[in-house]
Short mmCIF file of C-alpha atoms and ligand atoms in Angstrom, two decimals:
data_model
loop_
_atom_site.label_atom_id
_atom_site.label_comp_id
_atom_site.label_asym_id
_atom_site.label_seq_id
_atom_site.Cartn_x
_atom_site.Cartn_y
_atom_site.Cartn_z
CA MET A 1 6.99 -24.43 -14.17
CA ARG A 2 3.39 -24.75 -13.04
CA ASN A 3 3.21 -28.24 -14.56
CA LYS A 4 6.27 -29.20 -12.51
CA LEU A 5 4.68 -27.77 -9.37
CA VAL A 6 1.55 -29.85 -10.05
CA ASP A 7 3.75 -32.98 -10.40
CA ILE A 8 5.22 -32.23 -6.96
CA LEU A 9 1.72 -31.86 -5.47
CA ILE A 10 0.58 -35.15 -7.04
CA ALA A 11 3.67 -36.86 -5.57
CA LYS A 12 2.69 -35.44 -2.16
CA GLY A 13 -0.80 -36.96 -2.47
CA ILE A 14 -3.07 -34.28 -3.96
CA ALA A 15 -5.49 -36.11 -6.27
CA ASN A 16 -8.46 -33.83 -7.05
CA THR A 17 -8.04 -32.98 -10.74
CA LYS A 18 -10.05 -29.74 -10.51
CA VAL A 19 -7.79 -28.49 -7.71
CA LEU A 20 -4.68 -29.51 -9.68
CA ASP A 21 -6.02 -27.79 -12.81
CA ALA A 22 -6.59 -24.60 -10.83
CA ILE A 23 -2.97 -24.69 -9.56
CA ARG A 24 -1.85 -25.28 -13.15
CA THR A 25 -3.78 -22.18 -14.26
CA VAL A 26 -3.30 -19.48 -11.61
CA PRO A 27 -0.12 -17.40 -12.20
CA ARG A 28 1.24 -17.56 -8.63
CA HIS A 29 4.19 -15.31 -9.53
CA LEU A 30 1.81 -12.37 -9.94
CA PHE A 31 0.60 -12.79 -6.33
CA MET A 32 4.14 -12.53 -4.92
CA ASP A 33 6.05 -9.48 -3.74
CA SER A 34 8.72 -8.15 -6.06
CA GLY A 35 11.98 -9.97 -5.53
CA PHE A 36 10.29 -13.33 -4.92
CA GLU A 37 8.57 -13.90 -8.30
CA GLY A 38 11.42 -16.12 -9.43
CA HIS A 39 10.59 -18.57 -6.62
CA ALA A 40 6.83 -18.68 -7.22
CA TYR A 41 6.70 -22.29 -8.43
CA GLN A 42 8.62 -23.76 -5.54
CA ASP A 43 6.36 -25.53 -3.08
CA LYS A 44 7.08 -23.01 -0.32
CA ALA A 45 5.47 -20.12 1.55
CA PHE A 46 7.00 -16.65 0.95
CA PRO A 47 6.73 -13.26 2.67
CA ILE A 48 4.12 -10.76 1.46
CA ALA A 49 3.24 -7.31 2.88
CA ALA A 50 2.45 -6.65 6.57
CA ASP A 51 4.66 -9.52 7.82
CA GLN A 52 2.28 -12.12 6.37
CA THR A 53 2.92 -15.02 3.97
CA ILE A 54 1.51 -16.45 0.77
CA SER A 55 0.67 -20.03 1.76
CA GLN A 56 2.63 -23.00 0.42
CA PRO A 57 0.95 -24.45 -2.72
CA TYR A 58 0.67 -27.89 -1.05
CA THR A 59 -1.20 -26.31 1.87
CA VAL A 60 -3.53 -24.42 -0.50
CA ALA A 61 -4.18 -27.60 -2.48
CA PHE A 62 -4.68 -29.70 0.68
CA GLN A 63 -7.18 -27.32 2.26
CA THR A 64 -9.05 -26.80 -1.02
CA GLU A 65 -9.26 -30.55 -1.66
CA LEU A 66 -10.81 -31.10 1.78
CA LEU A 67 -13.60 -28.62 0.98
CA GLU A 68 -14.88 -30.64 -2.05
CA ILE A 69 -16.08 -27.48 -3.76
CA GLU A 70 -18.84 -27.67 -6.36
CA PRO A 71 -19.64 -24.84 -8.80
CA GLY A 72 -21.85 -22.24 -7.12
CA HIS A 73 -20.83 -23.15 -3.55
CA LYS A 74 -20.79 -20.21 -1.18
CA VAL A 75 -17.36 -20.12 0.45
CA LEU A 76 -16.02 -17.86 3.20
CA GLU A 77 -12.26 -17.39 3.38
CA ILE A 78 -10.60 -15.96 6.50
CA GLY A 79 -7.25 -14.33 5.62
CA THR A 80 -7.27 -12.95 2.06
CA GLY A 81 -3.52 -12.25 2.18
CA SER A 82 -2.07 -12.26 -1.34
CA GLY A 83 -5.36 -13.50 -2.82
CA TYR A 84 -3.81 -16.70 -4.21
CA GLN A 85 -6.13 -19.04 -2.29
CA THR A 86 -9.06 -16.81 -3.28
CA ALA A 87 -8.12 -17.17 -6.96
CA ILE A 88 -7.97 -20.98 -6.66
CA LEU A 89 -11.48 -20.98 -5.11
CA LEU A 90 -12.74 -18.72 -7.91
CA LEU A 91 -11.36 -21.08 -10.56
CA LEU A 92 -13.44 -23.84 -8.95
CA LYS A 93 -16.45 -21.55 -9.62
CA ALA A 94 -17.17 -20.89 -5.94
CA LYS A 95 -18.88 -17.69 -4.82
CA VAL A 96 -16.15 -16.34 -2.58
CA TYR A 97 -16.37 -13.98 0.40
CA SER A 98 -12.97 -13.16 1.91
CA ILE A 99 -12.02 -11.30 5.09
CA GLU A 100 -8.62 -9.66 5.80
CA ARG A 101 -7.63 -7.79 8.96
CA GLN A 102 -4.49 -6.03 7.63
CA LEU A 103 -5.59 -2.81 5.92
CA GLN A 104 -2.50 -2.66 3.71
CA LEU A 105 -3.08 -6.18 2.34
CA PHE A 106 -6.83 -5.65 2.04
CA LYS A 107 -6.28 -2.57 -0.16
CA LYS A 108 -3.44 -4.00 -2.20
CA THR A 109 -5.11 -7.35 -2.93
CA ASN A 110 -8.46 -5.72 -3.74
CA LEU A 111 -6.78 -3.57 -6.39
CA PHE A 112 -4.95 -6.60 -7.71
CA PHE A 113 -8.21 -8.59 -8.06
CA LYS A 114 -9.72 -5.72 -10.07
CA LYS A 115 -6.66 -5.44 -12.30
CA MET A 116 -6.61 -9.20 -12.95
CA GLY A 117 -10.37 -9.59 -13.41
CA TYR A 118 -10.81 -11.91 -10.40
CA ARG A 119 -14.31 -11.38 -9.02
CA PRO A 120 -14.90 -12.52 -5.46
CA LYS A 121 -18.44 -11.66 -4.28
CA LYS A 122 -17.02 -9.52 -1.46
CA VAL A 123 -13.66 -8.74 0.11
CA ILE A 124 -14.11 -7.40 3.62
CA PHE A 125 -11.72 -5.49 5.87
CA GLY A 126 -12.50 -6.90 9.30
CA ASP A 127 -12.11 -9.62 11.88
CA GLY A 128 -12.48 -13.16 10.59
CA TYR A 129 -13.13 -14.46 14.13
CA LYS A 130 -16.66 -13.11 13.73
CA GLY A 131 -17.21 -14.64 10.28
CA LEU A 132 -19.79 -12.93 8.07
CA PRO A 133 -23.21 -13.47 9.67
CA GLU A 134 -25.03 -11.31 7.10
CA GLU A 135 -24.02 -13.71 4.29
CA ALA A 136 -24.31 -16.99 6.26
CA PRO A 137 -24.87 -19.91 5.92
CA PHE A 138 -21.88 -21.12 3.88
CA ASP A 139 -21.14 -24.41 2.13
CA SER A 140 -17.53 -24.05 3.26
CA ILE A 141 -15.36 -21.88 5.45
CA ILE A 142 -11.58 -21.94 5.02
CA VAL A 143 -9.24 -20.34 7.55
CA THR A 144 -5.75 -19.59 6.20
CA ALA A 145 -4.11 -18.51 9.49
CA GLY A 146 -3.34 -20.57 12.59
CA ALA A 147 -6.19 -20.35 15.10
CA PRO A 148 -5.39 -20.76 18.82
CA GLU A 149 -8.99 -21.99 19.19
CA VAL A 150 -11.93 -22.68 16.88
CA PRO A 151 -14.11 -19.55 16.59
CA LYS A 152 -17.68 -20.57 17.55
CA ALA A 153 -19.10 -17.98 15.15
CA LEU A 154 -17.59 -19.84 12.20
CA LEU A 155 -19.18 -23.18 13.19
CA SER A 156 -22.56 -21.47 13.56
CA GLN A 157 -22.31 -20.01 10.03
CA LEU A 158 -22.08 -23.40 8.26
CA LYS A 159 -24.97 -24.97 6.34
CA ILE A 160 -26.01 -28.44 7.47
CA GLY A 161 -23.49 -30.59 5.57
CA GLY A 162 -21.11 -27.61 5.35
CA LYS A 163 -17.40 -27.81 6.17
CA LEU A 164 -14.98 -25.67 8.16
CA VAL A 165 -11.29 -26.32 7.42
CA ILE A 166 -9.07 -24.65 10.00
CA PRO A 167 -5.49 -25.07 11.21
CA VAL A 168 -5.72 -25.19 15.01
CA GLY A 169 -2.80 -24.52 17.36
CA LEU A 170 -0.26 -21.95 18.50
CA GLU A 171 3.28 -22.74 17.28
CA LYS A 172 2.30 -25.57 14.96
CA GLN A 173 -1.24 -26.26 13.82
CA THR A 174 -3.25 -29.40 13.25
CA MET A 175 -5.33 -29.19 10.09
CA THR A 176 -8.86 -29.81 11.32
CA MET A 177 -12.13 -30.22 9.48
CA PHE A 178 -15.57 -29.85 11.06
CA THR A 179 -18.60 -31.07 9.10
CA ARG A 180 -21.97 -29.86 10.32
CA LYS A 181 -24.20 -32.90 10.71
CA SER A 182 -27.21 -31.12 12.23
CA GLU A 183 -28.04 -27.87 13.99
CA LYS A 184 -25.98 -28.94 17.02
CA GLU A 185 -23.74 -31.81 15.86
CA PHE A 186 -20.35 -31.48 14.19
CA GLU A 187 -18.05 -34.24 13.03
CA LYS A 188 -14.37 -33.46 13.62
CA LYS A 189 -11.44 -34.93 11.66
CA GLU A 190 -7.72 -34.13 11.98
CA TYR A 191 -5.13 -34.20 9.19
CA GLY A 192 -1.61 -33.68 10.52
CA ALA A 193 0.69 -30.75 11.23
CA PHE A 194 1.06 -27.50 9.27
CA ARG A 195 2.58 -24.11 10.03
CA PHE A 196 0.72 -20.82 9.53
CA VAL A 197 1.01 -17.18 10.58
CA PRO A 198 -1.37 -16.58 13.53
CA LEU A 199 -5.06 -15.74 13.30
CA LEU A 200 -5.22 -12.49 15.28
CA GLU A 201 -8.16 -10.77 16.89
CA ASN A 202 -8.91 -7.19 15.88
CA LYS A 203 -8.36 -4.56 18.51
CA ASN A 204 -10.35 -1.87 16.65
N1 SAH B 301 -4.55 -17.19 1.85
C1 SAH B 301 -3.46 -16.29 2.03
C2 SAH B 301 -2.81 -16.53 3.38
C3 SAH B 301 -2.19 -15.32 3.92
S1 SAH B 301 -1.51 -15.54 5.52
C4 SAH B 301 -2.41 -16.42 0.94
O1 SAH B 301 -2.12 -17.56 0.53
O2 SAH B 301 -1.84 -15.42 0.52
C5 SAH B 301 -2.91 -15.35 6.57
C6 SAH B 301 -3.68 -14.06 6.45
O3 SAH B 301 -4.66 -14.06 7.48
C7 SAH B 301 -2.85 -12.81 6.63
O4 SAH B 301 -3.04 -11.96 5.54
C8 SAH B 301 -3.40 -12.20 7.93
O5 SAH B 301 -3.37 -10.78 7.95
C9 SAH B 301 -4.82 -12.72 7.92
N2 SAH B 301 -5.48 -12.74 9.23
C10 SAH B 301 -4.96 -13.02 10.44
N3 SAH B 301 -5.89 -12.92 11.40
C11 SAH B 301 -7.06 -12.57 10.78
C12 SAH B 301 -8.39 -12.31 11.23
N4 SAH B 301 -8.74 -12.39 12.53
N5 SAH B 301 -9.32 -11.98 10.31
C13 SAH B 301 -9.01 -11.89 8.99
N6 SAH B 301 -7.77 -12.12 8.51
C14 SAH B 301 -6.80 -12.46 9.39
#
């Protein structure tokens, strides 16, 4: 079933073989809520706890491909959710830091990582808008929720040459990539429309 999913992703334009191999390897059904496992290899988003979603495989592959991850890259993920995107990043041998603002998901996914032997460097319960200044700078930052605006803190936590991939917009989002060219200059590229649950600010 995973091979078939990979064929679908290739047909939709995903070409990076390391990304495709990671999708072929990670057992997405184990990241799903009970009742949905049977649908895990459809190219669709599904509900997880706390009214959130596990991203569509095409979206995961698309965002990951844009990051051009090399082994050892330091990557910050905003929106741990089910942990599926985290697992894909780990298979690419990135050092992953992941932030989740829903306590229920943070706890559940942390336990799941331990049970499965996935080893992100840190999973943090907190507000991704602020990034993770104590671990900056990062080779890549990936935001897996729709951001009404681009958090300045995230841009400031990129290495020179580092990339921020973020879906920007309210109802629908435009996949946007910022590459840091120098201390003050960022190159911006846009890649079409996607739909995400919203990136929310913490009230605590
Ligand atoms: N990568 C995840 C996507 C989950 S959906 C997966 O494929 O399973 C997006 C996630 O972002 C949700 O879990 C949501 O709670 C989280 N989120 C929303 N706003 C956030 C914020 N400000 N900081 C951290 N996480 C946030």
